[in-house]
């Protein structure tokens, strides 16, 4: 049967004048917004859409080929909602949500949004455990859901009303008693209890949630009713109905313990009470307030000597440079001058790197307090429903060839199994390549999650990445007490092995399927040609080689054989709800007779999973990963609007299932509303034991980042970061003026005016300068685009992201229990709006990428985005968990590592030559934080001086001169003190950061390797872009799928030639030859200058010791690349040098070494 689809017009996109493109710009004008209507169409196997009239649609619905659903359009001045209806989700809304979760939404520029109902998503037939695909009914198995057609609510498992055990929910049971004469829909027998009052009597003792507000209006306005005040101009009410929630939180009214304000005894007489009648309940008055986080200072025995050594070394470096300038080498002024310039720059660079490390801190969280405040029964939350805010998790991928789908699927599974309230979690997968392979891999992952996630919850599995878990070398049965764990693990392992086989077979399956369908289309076209031209010769017909989905329709994204509107840079926007939003109540599974494992006491709900591929069209700058992230920000704001966003790379999975809870401790603690993001350290797997190329980067993640945490916060490093959504929107932090300096009286006056402003306005203030007015949402379309749903979601996200107002010192807090409300159901118009905001034209004439969202214009968009937030006065926090929060992969191959460093360094050069230079930072950024960001932009330029300094020892040996006149005592003492202080700082830094001394040395080695190769190339690329406007492109870092079982570190020994290797190779060879030449000259000279030889040889060995990992990488695997070749190369160089000196010795010399003679 052909699949079904409908068209939904773009909703809530008004102000066509702002949308129209200037014809002089060369871009076509945007189409005018159509009327709010819904049309239906059938999509044929060839991809055509056949429109239906109302009569045709009625006949189709009568034949059960189409689902009967209602599409709710957002309220507009011409489309007001029915004020007489209630807000309880009815059967029609549930059916529509079911339809949405089973439909593939497509659309984009100059096209209509369509919802294509998927009859079939994947070819493979899964096992009995996964027979109920999540696409066709969310996370719950059908056996534990209501069996009534069109309903997927939780069935009454413990109190089924009929002996036939027909699964039915409470709402459908009541409908049967009311309208169905008490006849069971399953066995068609009459229920024993047919009296509705008698059935309701058994439920009266159960705790009931307060009734939802009866006011009309849009879904967004009902959510806003929890926070808007009567004087707020942010939200406009469309109806005059009484809002119970608004009355509850904005007045002194009370419904009992569900209120945020408790009245004193006898405080509600005739309603004439005043403010003094309000008091705290006894439960909170007698209970001490406990913080969620603690700051742990570094012990004074470590940090005090560390700071003292920094001061001593700075003084010694200053005296040394002064002495060097005052004592030039008159015999080699050119050598002395180059060395002085390099040493001054190295001192400046060291100061920039060292000063931000003066105040490192450690932090600790208390997850027990978090559960007690947000997930325990309390007067404000009598039902114990989680009051934690929602989190939207972004996973980005772009190329299934370089980023294997199995790696991405394992990351998704670790997210779905995370230990966080299921109803508060949403996962969005950004496929910037629009590949069907990624789409079907995500569908397979969603299917396997039905077994994997409950298994993790039942047995408390860590880590929750199946590939990592089943690859653990430690005992998997440690601390496992359930008797069926061994059986469950064996069955899940078998299912995972089959899952991997299905993922690995997807490319071939898609190719064979597409070839078969394309052959069928060619045969069909030839038959049609024969019918039209019976006598004419048959011409060869060429049709586009399409990529076909499992249900026999064209894939709307990128085709394997590129075609018009189906390439990586030209395809429609796609949204598929893989797993629909779960219910807000736990849903237990069923016994072993229906599943492979017993899930009778396990919550089997799954978080919402959404596949997103933004629209791409020629002529538009899509801004790489930053553009994809911004598209996810807009789509998620409309579909789930979690006040916090966690972004992960496709190869970074959740290693600690409670990592998000630890990050939430900082956001929900006192003062947490001023934190823009919580950065977690990056930890890597698959690194060689010696960490030859410093891939773990522990000096940065455990040293520099801890130090920045003691200032304004760590920098954003691109993954493993928990964002506050409104900080990404470009708003200033709350109470920004209270934390900034006043430089003149005028600013103080403005500060006082802002202090008296309303809380909502202060929380949503925007403006880098003090002279800008308060941000008003009426001007939002100029910044955020013309989606009303997106703009309306902003104050909701701000309110839901506030910490609890459970202490007088907590400012800008929200009432306890405000986030225990039921989540809105997804409808078709909401997803259609999400399609509109991921279109290629949406960001035109807006601030997206300039001030809002991820910032454009740099290949290191992560650092720039974090810099902008700090520049507005936000703070960030570094969260180092006892168990690693996230783990990923890193390139262990030398060439891949150099290209990765090249991309980072190129982004730093771009930052230095842009308005994001720390020299132009606002006064809200702290001085030491500014120095840290300045070092980020300057460090690649050190390569110019470093490569010169690496050639100085060779030049000294070739010329017979040295950087000083003679190796006197003063020079040696300075050199000794500088070396000792450096070693002392290294030891103390190892102490407070927790790294090993070997890791510190590896970092020093790769600093010189990268500085003489990738950093130098980055400087030239950056200068080319600034001077000549040459755009910079980079290669996507390949992610290893871990399929090489023969050698885990096989990539380490692969030698891939790149031009970045030329400078280090030249430095190594020149220094080796210079040592031989210098040694030969000194031996044959009449008056040997051994001091100059020792100085040059010492510094040459210093250079060669740092480049040793690079030389070892060139040798490749031992036994494959002949090591003797490199040994003979060095020996030949020495022999040639000796022969040259012997053939042409210095004039007037007949013996070797003057007075020195060999025995």
Tab-separated table of C-alpha atoms in Angstrom, residues 289-684:
chain	number	residue	atom	x	y	z
A	289	UNK	CA	19.227	24.546	53.697
A	290	UNK	CA	21.941	22.502	51.989
A	291	UNK	CA	23.931	23.592	48.921
A	292	UNK	CA	24.223	21.401	45.857
A	293	UNK	CA	27.899	22.135	45.196
A	294	UNK	CA	31.046	22.922	47.123
A	295	UNK	CA	34.251	24.663	46.044
A	296	UNK	CA	37.376	22.823	47.185
A	297	UNK	CA	40.446	25.012	47.407
A	298	UNK	CA	43.883	23.643	46.566
A	299	UNK	CA	45.895	22.959	49.777
A	300	UNK	CA	48.051	25.914	50.772
A	301	UNK	CA	51.109	23.646	51.018
A	302	UNK	CA	50.901	23.220	47.230
A	303	UNK	CA	49.409	26.424	45.858
A	304	UNK	CA	51.506	28.862	47.918
A	305	UNK	CA	54.901	27.515	46.732
A	306	UNK	CA	53.450	27.312	43.243
A	307	UNK	CA	52.565	31.007	43.220
A	308	UNK	CA	55.910	31.876	44.796
A	309	UNK	CA	57.811	29.989	42.101
A	310	UNK	CA	55.843	31.803	39.395
A	311	UNK	CA	56.864	35.140	40.893
A	312	UNK	CA	60.499	34.052	41.306
A	313	UNK	CA	60.701	32.793	37.738
A	314	UNK	CA	59.196	35.995	36.375
A	315	UNK	CA	61.822	38.043	38.231
A	316	UNK	CA	64.650	35.767	37.092
A	317	UNK	CA	63.464	35.898	33.478
A	318	UNK	CA	63.363	39.680	33.647
A	319	UNK	CA	66.902	39.861	35.049
A	320	UNK	CA	68.145	37.310	32.529
A	321	UNK	CA	66.747	39.181	29.544
A	322	UNK	CA	68.202	42.418	30.890
A	323	UNK	CA	71.621	40.800	31.204
A	324	UNK	CA	71.349	39.323	27.725
A	325	UNK	CA	70.548	42.680	26.179
A	326	UNK	CA	73.433	44.364	28.008
A	327	UNK	CA	75.962	41.691	27.015
A	328	UNK	CA	75.764	41.124	23.241
A	329	UNK	CA	77.938	38.694	21.352
A	330	UNK	CA	80.063	40.973	19.213
A	331	UNK	CA	81.464	38.033	17.259
A	332	UNK	CA	77.997	36.964	16.050
A	333	UNK	CA	75.563	39.834	16.479
A	334	UNK	CA	73.096	38.259	14.074
A	335	UNK	CA	72.966	35.085	16.156
A	336	UNK	CA	72.640	37.047	19.385
A	337	UNK	CA	69.889	39.268	17.967
A	338	UNK	CA	67.735	36.360	16.764
A	339	UNK	CA	68.064	34.587	20.087
A	340	UNK	CA	67.153	37.705	22.081
A	341	UNK	CA	63.987	38.310	20.044
A	342	UNK	CA	62.899	34.676	20.426
A	343	UNK	CA	63.591	34.629	24.167
A	344	UNK	CA	61.607	37.810	24.764
A	345	UNK	CA	58.632	36.322	22.915
A	346	UNK	CA	58.906	33.034	24.809
A	347	UNK	CA	58.854	34.951	28.090
A	348	UNK	CA	55.772	36.899	27.020
A	349	UNK	CA	54.013	33.712	25.887
A	350	UNK	CA	54.896	31.937	29.154
A	351	UNK	CA	53.463	34.794	31.217
A	352	UNK	CA	50.201	34.682	29.223
A	353	UNK	CA	49.959	30.958	29.856
A	354	UNK	CA	51.013	31.017	33.515
A	355	UNK	CA	49.162	33.975	35.056
A	356	UNK	CA	45.654	32.488	34.585
A	357	UNK	CA	46.864	29.469	36.614
A	358	UNK	CA	47.246	31.423	39.848
A	359	UNK	CA	43.908	30.330	41.326
A	360	UNK	CA	43.007	26.728	40.406
A	361	UNK	CA	39.993	25.194	42.175
A	362	UNK	CA	38.258	21.861	42.500
A	363	UNK	CA	34.512	21.406	42.850
A	364	UNK	CA	32.262	18.715	44.274
A	365	UNK	CA	28.547	18.002	43.908
A	366	UNK	CA	25.984	16.362	46.182
A	367	UNK	CA	23.549	14.235	44.188
A	368	UNK	CA	21.639	13.244	47.322
A	369	UNK	CA	20.683	16.849	47.938
A	370	UNK	CA	19.622	17.168	44.299
A	371	UNK	CA	17.258	14.198	44.639
A	372	UNK	CA	15.944	15.490	47.940
A	373	UNK	CA	15.107	18.915	46.517
A	374	UNK	CA	13.758	17.934	43.107
A	375	UNK	CA	12.575	14.323	43.222
A	376	UNK	CA	11.329	13.698	46.758
A	377	UNK	CA	7.838	14.069	48.095
A	378	UNK	CA	7.438	17.441	49.732
A	379	UNK	CA	4.671	19.943	50.528
A	380	UNK	CA	5.306	21.599	47.159
A	381	UNK	CA	5.485	18.242	45.323
A	382	UNK	CA	3.167	15.750	47.054
A	383	UNK	CA	3.347	13.215	44.200
A	384	UNK	CA	7.164	13.109	44.007
A	385	UNK	CA	7.218	13.853	40.281
A	386	UNK	CA	10.620	15.123	39.169
A	387	UNK	CA	10.914	18.902	39.340
A	388	UNK	CA	14.190	18.944	37.401
A	389	UNK	CA	14.305	21.061	34.240
A	390	UNK	CA	14.405	19.460	30.815
A	391	UNK	CA	17.580	18.802	28.842
A	392	UNK	CA	17.857	18.665	25.053
A	393	UNK	CA	20.878	16.642	23.914
A	394	UNK	CA	22.405	17.411	20.522
A	395	UNK	CA	24.474	14.822	18.646
A	396	UNK	CA	26.087	15.996	15.425
A	397	UNK	CA	27.322	13.915	12.514
A	398	UNK	CA	28.084	14.829	8.930
A	399	UNK	CA	29.578	11.933	6.987
A	400	UNK	CA	28.724	8.261	7.630
A	401	UNK	CA	31.927	7.199	5.877
A	402	UNK	CA	34.244	9.048	8.255
A	403	UNK	CA	31.911	8.807	11.245
A	404	UNK	CA	30.681	5.194	11.287
A	405	UNK	CA	26.927	4.864	12.005
A	406	UNK	CA	27.643	2.176	14.595
A	407	UNK	CA	29.658	4.680	16.644
A	408	UNK	CA	26.824	7.216	16.442
A	409	UNK	CA	24.252	4.556	17.318
A	410	UNK	CA	26.192	3.553	20.433
A	411	UNK	CA	26.327	7.192	21.492
A	412	UNK	CA	22.558	7.487	21.051
A	413	UNK	CA	21.977	4.352	23.134
A	414	UNK	CA	24.104	5.741	25.967
A	415	UNK	CA	22.009	8.928	25.907
A	416	UNK	CA	18.672	7.129	25.926
A	417	UNK	CA	19.821	5.065	28.929
A	418	UNK	CA	21.083	8.040	30.967
A	419	UNK	CA	20.000	8.350	34.588
A	420	UNK	CA	17.790	11.411	34.244
A	421	UNK	CA	13.996	11.765	34.329
A	422	UNK	CA	12.832	10.221	31.069
A	423	UNK	CA	10.102	12.774	30.443
A	424	UNK	CA	12.631	15.610	30.836
A	425	UNK	CA	15.115	14.232	28.299
A	426	UNK	CA	15.109	14.711	24.517
A	427	UNK	CA	17.775	13.665	22.022
A	428	UNK	CA	18.248	15.332	18.629
A	429	UNK	CA	20.545	13.801	16.006
A	430	UNK	CA	21.807	16.255	13.403
A	431	UNK	CA	22.720	14.520	10.162
A	432	UNK	CA	24.329	17.299	8.148
A	433	UNK	CA	24.975	14.920	5.285
A	434	UNK	CA	21.315	13.882	4.926
A	435	UNK	CA	22.322	10.238	4.449
A	436	UNK	CA	19.771	7.430	4.434
A	437	UNK	CA	22.416	5.215	6.040
A	438	UNK	CA	22.459	7.403	9.144
A	439	UNK	CA	18.662	7.576	9.190
A	440	UNK	CA	18.170	3.817	9.126
A	441	UNK	CA	21.001	3.306	11.628
A	442	UNK	CA	19.167	5.610	14.035
A	443	UNK	CA	15.964	3.660	13.446
A	444	UNK	CA	17.795	0.448	14.295
A	445	UNK	CA	19.205	2.070	17.432
A	446	UNK	CA	15.731	3.189	18.491
A	447	UNK	CA	14.514	-0.371	18.039
A	448	UNK	CA	17.365	-1.930	20.030
A	449	UNK	CA	16.843	0.667	22.784
A	450	UNK	CA	13.612	-1.127	23.715
A	451	UNK	CA	15.766	-3.863	25.256
A	452	UNK	CA	19.026	-2.114	26.062
A	453	UNK	CA	17.649	0.806	28.128
A	454	UNK	CA	15.465	-1.290	30.476
A	455	UNK	CA	18.340	-3.756	30.873
A	456	UNK	CA	20.624	-0.902	31.994
A	457	UNK	CA	18.027	0.355	34.462
A	458	UNK	CA	17.281	-3.084	35.863
A	459	UNK	CA	20.899	-4.041	36.547
A	460	UNK	CA	22.450	-0.572	36.951
A	461	UNK	CA	24.822	-1.033	34.025
A	462	UNK	CA	27.866	1.219	33.634
A	463	UNK	CA	28.898	2.345	31.081
A	464	UNK	CA	25.690	2.421	29.074
A	465	UNK	CA	27.323	2.308	25.693
A	466	UNK	CA	26.778	-1.333	24.673
A	467	UNK	CA	30.006	-1.573	22.693
A	468	UNK	CA	32.074	-0.270	25.598
A	469	UNK	CA	30.196	-2.338	28.158
A	470	UNK	CA	30.608	-5.648	26.352
A	471	UNK	CA	34.278	-4.823	25.711
A	472	UNK	CA	35.124	-4.286	29.375
A	473	UNK	CA	38.069	-6.322	30.556
A	474	UNK	CA	37.034	-6.287	34.215
A	475	UNK	CA	34.628	-8.739	35.810
A	476	UNK	CA	31.101	-7.901	34.528
A	477	UNK	CA	29.451	-9.739	37.426
A	478	UNK	CA	30.953	-7.635	40.177
A	479	UNK	CA	28.305	-6.101	42.498
A	480	UNK	CA	25.463	-7.744	40.539
A	481	UNK	CA	22.955	-9.358	42.902
A	482	UNK	CA	19.912	-10.219	40.773
A	483	UNK	CA	19.735	-13.914	39.971
A	484	UNK	CA	18.720	-13.401	36.349
A	485	UNK	CA	21.600	-11.049	35.490
A	486	UNK	CA	23.701	-13.738	33.773
A	487	UNK	CA	20.757	-14.852	31.652
A	488	UNK	CA	19.754	-11.294	30.795
A	489	UNK	CA	23.296	-10.291	29.896
A	490	UNK	CA	23.724	-13.290	27.609
A	491	UNK	CA	20.489	-12.540	25.771
A	492	UNK	CA	21.184	-8.815	25.433
A	493	UNK	CA	24.705	-9.565	24.179
A	494	UNK	CA	23.260	-11.817	21.490
A	495	UNK	CA	20.765	-9.116	20.487
A	496	UNK	CA	23.559	-6.536	20.346
A	497	UNK	CA	25.671	-8.766	18.120
A	498	UNK	CA	22.720	-9.094	15.750
A	499	UNK	CA	22.206	-5.322	15.973
A	500	UNK	CA	25.822	-4.714	14.907
A	501	UNK	CA	25.435	-7.088	11.991
A	502	UNK	CA	22.321	-5.235	10.852
A	503	UNK	CA	24.120	-1.875	11.105
A	504	UNK	CA	27.125	-3.190	9.177
A	505	UNK	CA	24.834	-4.592	6.500
A	506	UNK	CA	22.870	-1.378	5.978
A	507	UNK	CA	25.073	0.075	3.191
A	508	UNK	CA	24.763	-3.072	1.099
A	509	UNK	CA	21.060	-3.402	1.915
A	510	UNK	CA	20.333	0.173	0.815
A	511	UNK	CA	22.361	-0.287	-2.359
A	512	UNK	CA	20.634	-3.523	-3.352
A	513	UNK	CA	17.206	-2.130	-2.558
A	514	UNK	CA	17.840	1.021	-4.589
A	515	UNK	CA	19.152	-0.954	-7.545
A	516	UNK	CA	16.066	-3.139	-7.529
A	517	UNK	CA	13.652	-0.191	-7.409
A	518	UNK	CA	15.601	1.730	-10.047
A	519	UNK	CA	15.520	-1.316	-12.343
A	520	UNK	CA	11.779	-1.551	-11.822
A	521	UNK	CA	11.378	2.119	-12.733
A	522	UNK	CA	13.426	1.639	-15.890
A	523	UNK	CA	11.286	-1.326	-16.957
A	524	UNK	CA	8.128	0.654	-16.233
A	525	UNK	CA	9.410	3.602	-18.282
A	526	UNK	CA	10.301	1.327	-21.202
A	527	UNK	CA	6.814	-0.212	-21.170
A	528	UNK	CA	5.237	3.223	-21.232
A	529	UNK	CA	7.475	4.199	-24.131
A	530	UNK	CA	6.458	1.110	-26.106
A	531	UNK	CA	2.789	1.891	-25.560
A	532	UNK	CA	3.210	5.461	-26.790
A	533	UNK	CA	5.529	4.691	-29.726
A	534	UNK	CA	4.694	1.267	-31.075
A	535	UNK	CA	6.379	1.643	-34.467
A	536	UNK	CA	9.243	3.994	-33.576
A	537	UNK	CA	12.576	2.569	-32.461
A	538	UNK	CA	12.977	2.393	-28.726
A	539	UNK	CA	15.440	4.889	-27.300
A	540	UNK	CA	17.532	4.244	-24.275
A	541	UNK	CA	15.824	5.778	-21.272
A	542	UNK	CA	17.942	7.288	-18.550
A	543	UNK	CA	16.353	7.838	-15.184
A	544	UNK	CA	17.868	9.288	-12.061
A	545	UNK	CA	19.437	6.659	-9.865
A	546	UNK	CA	17.430	7.392	-6.751
A	547	UNK	CA	18.038	6.137	-3.232
A	548	UNK	CA	14.962	4.346	-1.947
A	549	UNK	CA	13.627	3.949	1.551
A	550	UNK	CA	12.370	0.646	2.915
A	551	UNK	CA	8.729	1.563	2.237
A	552	UNK	CA	9.382	1.966	-1.503
A	553	UNK	CA	9.578	5.769	-1.734
A	554	UNK	CA	12.363	8.177	-2.592
A	555	UNK	CA	14.663	9.294	0.187
A	556	UNK	CA	14.283	13.113	0.408
A	557	UNK	CA	17.900	13.626	1.478
A	558	UNK	CA	21.223	12.868	-0.200
A	559	UNK	CA	21.257	10.102	-2.790
A	560	UNK	CA	24.151	7.708	-3.274
A	561	UNK	CA	24.231	8.854	-6.915
A	562	UNK	CA	23.995	12.655	-6.627
A	563	UNK	CA	21.075	14.239	-8.416
A	564	UNK	CA	19.347	17.592	-8.442
A	565	UNK	CA	17.947	18.417	-4.983
A	566	UNK	CA	19.514	15.265	-3.594
A	567	UNK	CA	23.171	16.110	-2.854
A	568	UNK	CA	25.027	16.951	0.325
A	569	UNK	CA	24.712	20.637	-0.425
A	570	UNK	CA	21.211	20.548	-1.931
A	571	UNK	CA	18.414	18.643	-0.225
A	572	UNK	CA	15.207	19.264	1.684
A	573	UNK	CA	14.915	19.593	5.442
A	574	UNK	CA	13.930	16.364	7.217
A	575	UNK	CA	12.555	15.703	10.691
A	576	UNK	CA	11.584	12.258	11.923
A	577	UNK	CA	10.400	11.635	15.488
A	578	UNK	CA	12.015	8.255	16.072
A	579	UNK	CA	10.735	7.986	19.647
A	580	UNK	CA	7.793	10.119	20.649
A	581	UNK	CA	7.677	11.985	24.001
A	582	UNK	CA	7.067	9.580	26.894
A	583	UNK	CA	4.332	9.865	29.470
A	584	UNK	CA	5.046	11.624	32.755
A	585	UNK	CA	4.331	8.496	34.819
A	586	UNK	CA	6.500	5.374	35.019
A	587	UNK	CA	5.479	2.563	32.687
A	588	UNK	CA	6.518	-0.886	33.874
A	589	UNK	CA	7.211	-3.670	31.418
A	590	UNK	CA	5.899	-7.191	31.300
A	591	UNK	CA	7.190	-10.573	32.326
A	592	UNK	CA	9.512	-12.955	30.562
A	593	UNK	CA	6.743	-14.746	28.736
A	594	UNK	CA	6.372	-11.809	26.346
A	595	UNK	CA	9.962	-10.522	26.290
A	596	UNK	CA	13.448	-11.961	26.235
A	597	UNK	CA	14.111	-10.524	29.691
A	598	UNK	CA	11.819	-9.903	32.636
A	599	UNK	CA	10.903	-6.184	32.830
A	600	UNK	CA	7.884	-6.448	35.107
A	601	UNK	CA	9.310	-3.986	37.657
A	602	UNK	CA	11.366	-1.835	35.303
A	603	UNK	CA	10.397	1.491	33.768
A	604	UNK	CA	10.502	0.878	30.017
A	605	UNK	CA	9.852	4.444	28.848
A	606	UNK	CA	12.363	5.952	26.440
A	607	UNK	CA	13.278	9.628	25.954
A	608	UNK	CA	12.181	11.427	22.827
A	609	UNK	CA	14.530	10.814	19.879
A	610	UNK	CA	14.373	13.055	16.814
A	611	UNK	CA	16.309	12.777	13.558
A	612	UNK	CA	17.013	16.183	11.980
A	613	UNK	CA	18.669	17.034	8.699
A	614	UNK	CA	18.511	20.750	7.962
A	615	UNK	CA	17.731	22.022	4.503
A	616	UNK	CA	20.640	22.875	2.235
A	617	UNK	CA	20.434	24.765	-1.036
A	618	UNK	CA	23.050	26.179	-3.441
A	619	UNK	CA	23.847	29.826	-2.903
A	620	UNK	CA	23.522	29.721	0.876
A	621	UNK	CA	26.357	29.623	3.375
A	622	UNK	CA	25.430	26.787	5.718
A	623	UNK	CA	28.276	27.538	8.205
A	624	UNK	CA	29.324	23.942	8.798
A	625	UNK	CA	28.840	22.563	12.315
A	626	UNK	CA	27.829	25.897	13.851
A	627	UNK	CA	24.929	26.197	11.389
A	628	UNK	CA	23.801	22.655	12.151
A	629	UNK	CA	23.855	23.364	15.895
A	630	UNK	CA	21.784	26.519	15.462
A	631	UNK	CA	19.233	24.592	13.429
A	632	UNK	CA	18.920	22.126	16.307
A	633	UNK	CA	18.538	24.970	18.795
A	634	UNK	CA	15.534	26.322	16.890
A	635	UNK	CA	13.925	22.943	16.195
A	636	UNK	CA	14.307	21.799	19.799
A	637	UNK	CA	12.885	25.080	21.111
A	638	UNK	CA	9.664	24.378	19.262
A	639	UNK	CA	9.409	20.642	19.916
A	640	UNK	CA	10.638	20.260	23.520
A	641	UNK	CA	12.175	23.585	24.645
A	642	UNK	CA	14.455	22.166	27.300
A	643	UNK	CA	15.991	25.076	29.240
A	644	UNK	CA	19.368	23.318	29.055
A	645	UNK	CA	21.266	21.898	26.080
A	646	UNK	CA	23.988	19.247	26.133
A	647	UNK	CA	25.983	18.910	22.936
A	648	UNK	CA	28.065	15.840	22.116
A	649	UNK	CA	30.089	14.725	19.146
A	650	UNK	CA	28.913	11.517	17.560
A	651	UNK	CA	31.893	9.632	19.018
A	652	UNK	CA	31.536	11.004	22.564
A	653	UNK	CA	29.199	8.849	24.587
A	654	UNK	CA	27.928	9.120	28.163
A	655	UNK	CA	30.313	7.107	30.310
A	656	UNK	CA	28.750	8.196	33.619
A	657	UNK	CA	24.969	7.879	33.503
A	658	UNK	CA	24.614	10.516	36.243
A	659	UNK	CA	26.783	13.119	34.513
A	660	UNK	CA	23.826	15.337	33.656
A	661	UNK	CA	22.684	15.315	37.264
A	662	UNK	CA	26.125	16.493	38.346
A	663	UNK	CA	26.019	19.300	35.824
A	664	UNK	CA	22.520	20.228	36.937
A	665	UNK	CA	23.780	20.649	40.522
A	666	UNK	CA	25.723	23.719	39.400
A	667	UNK	CA	22.846	25.153	37.360
A	668	UNK	CA	20.287	24.712	40.148
A	669	UNK	CA	22.487	25.875	43.033
A	670	UNK	CA	22.417	29.357	44.527
A	671	UNK	CA	23.780	31.753	41.913
A	672	UNK	CA	23.453	29.108	39.224
A	673	UNK	CA	21.292	31.394	37.087
A	674	UNK	CA	24.474	33.297	36.168
A	675	UNK	CA	26.205	30.167	34.819
A	676	UNK	CA	26.061	29.958	31.026
A	677	UNK	CA	27.493	26.457	30.674
A	678	UNK	CA	29.072	23.591	32.563
A	679	UNK	CA	32.057	22.153	30.710
A	680	UNK	CA	33.083	18.544	31.320
A	681	UNK	CA	36.619	17.300	30.603
A	682	UNK	CA	37.190	15.239	27.489
A	683	UNK	CA	38.412	11.704	28.109
A	684	UNK	CA	39.501	9.396	25.327
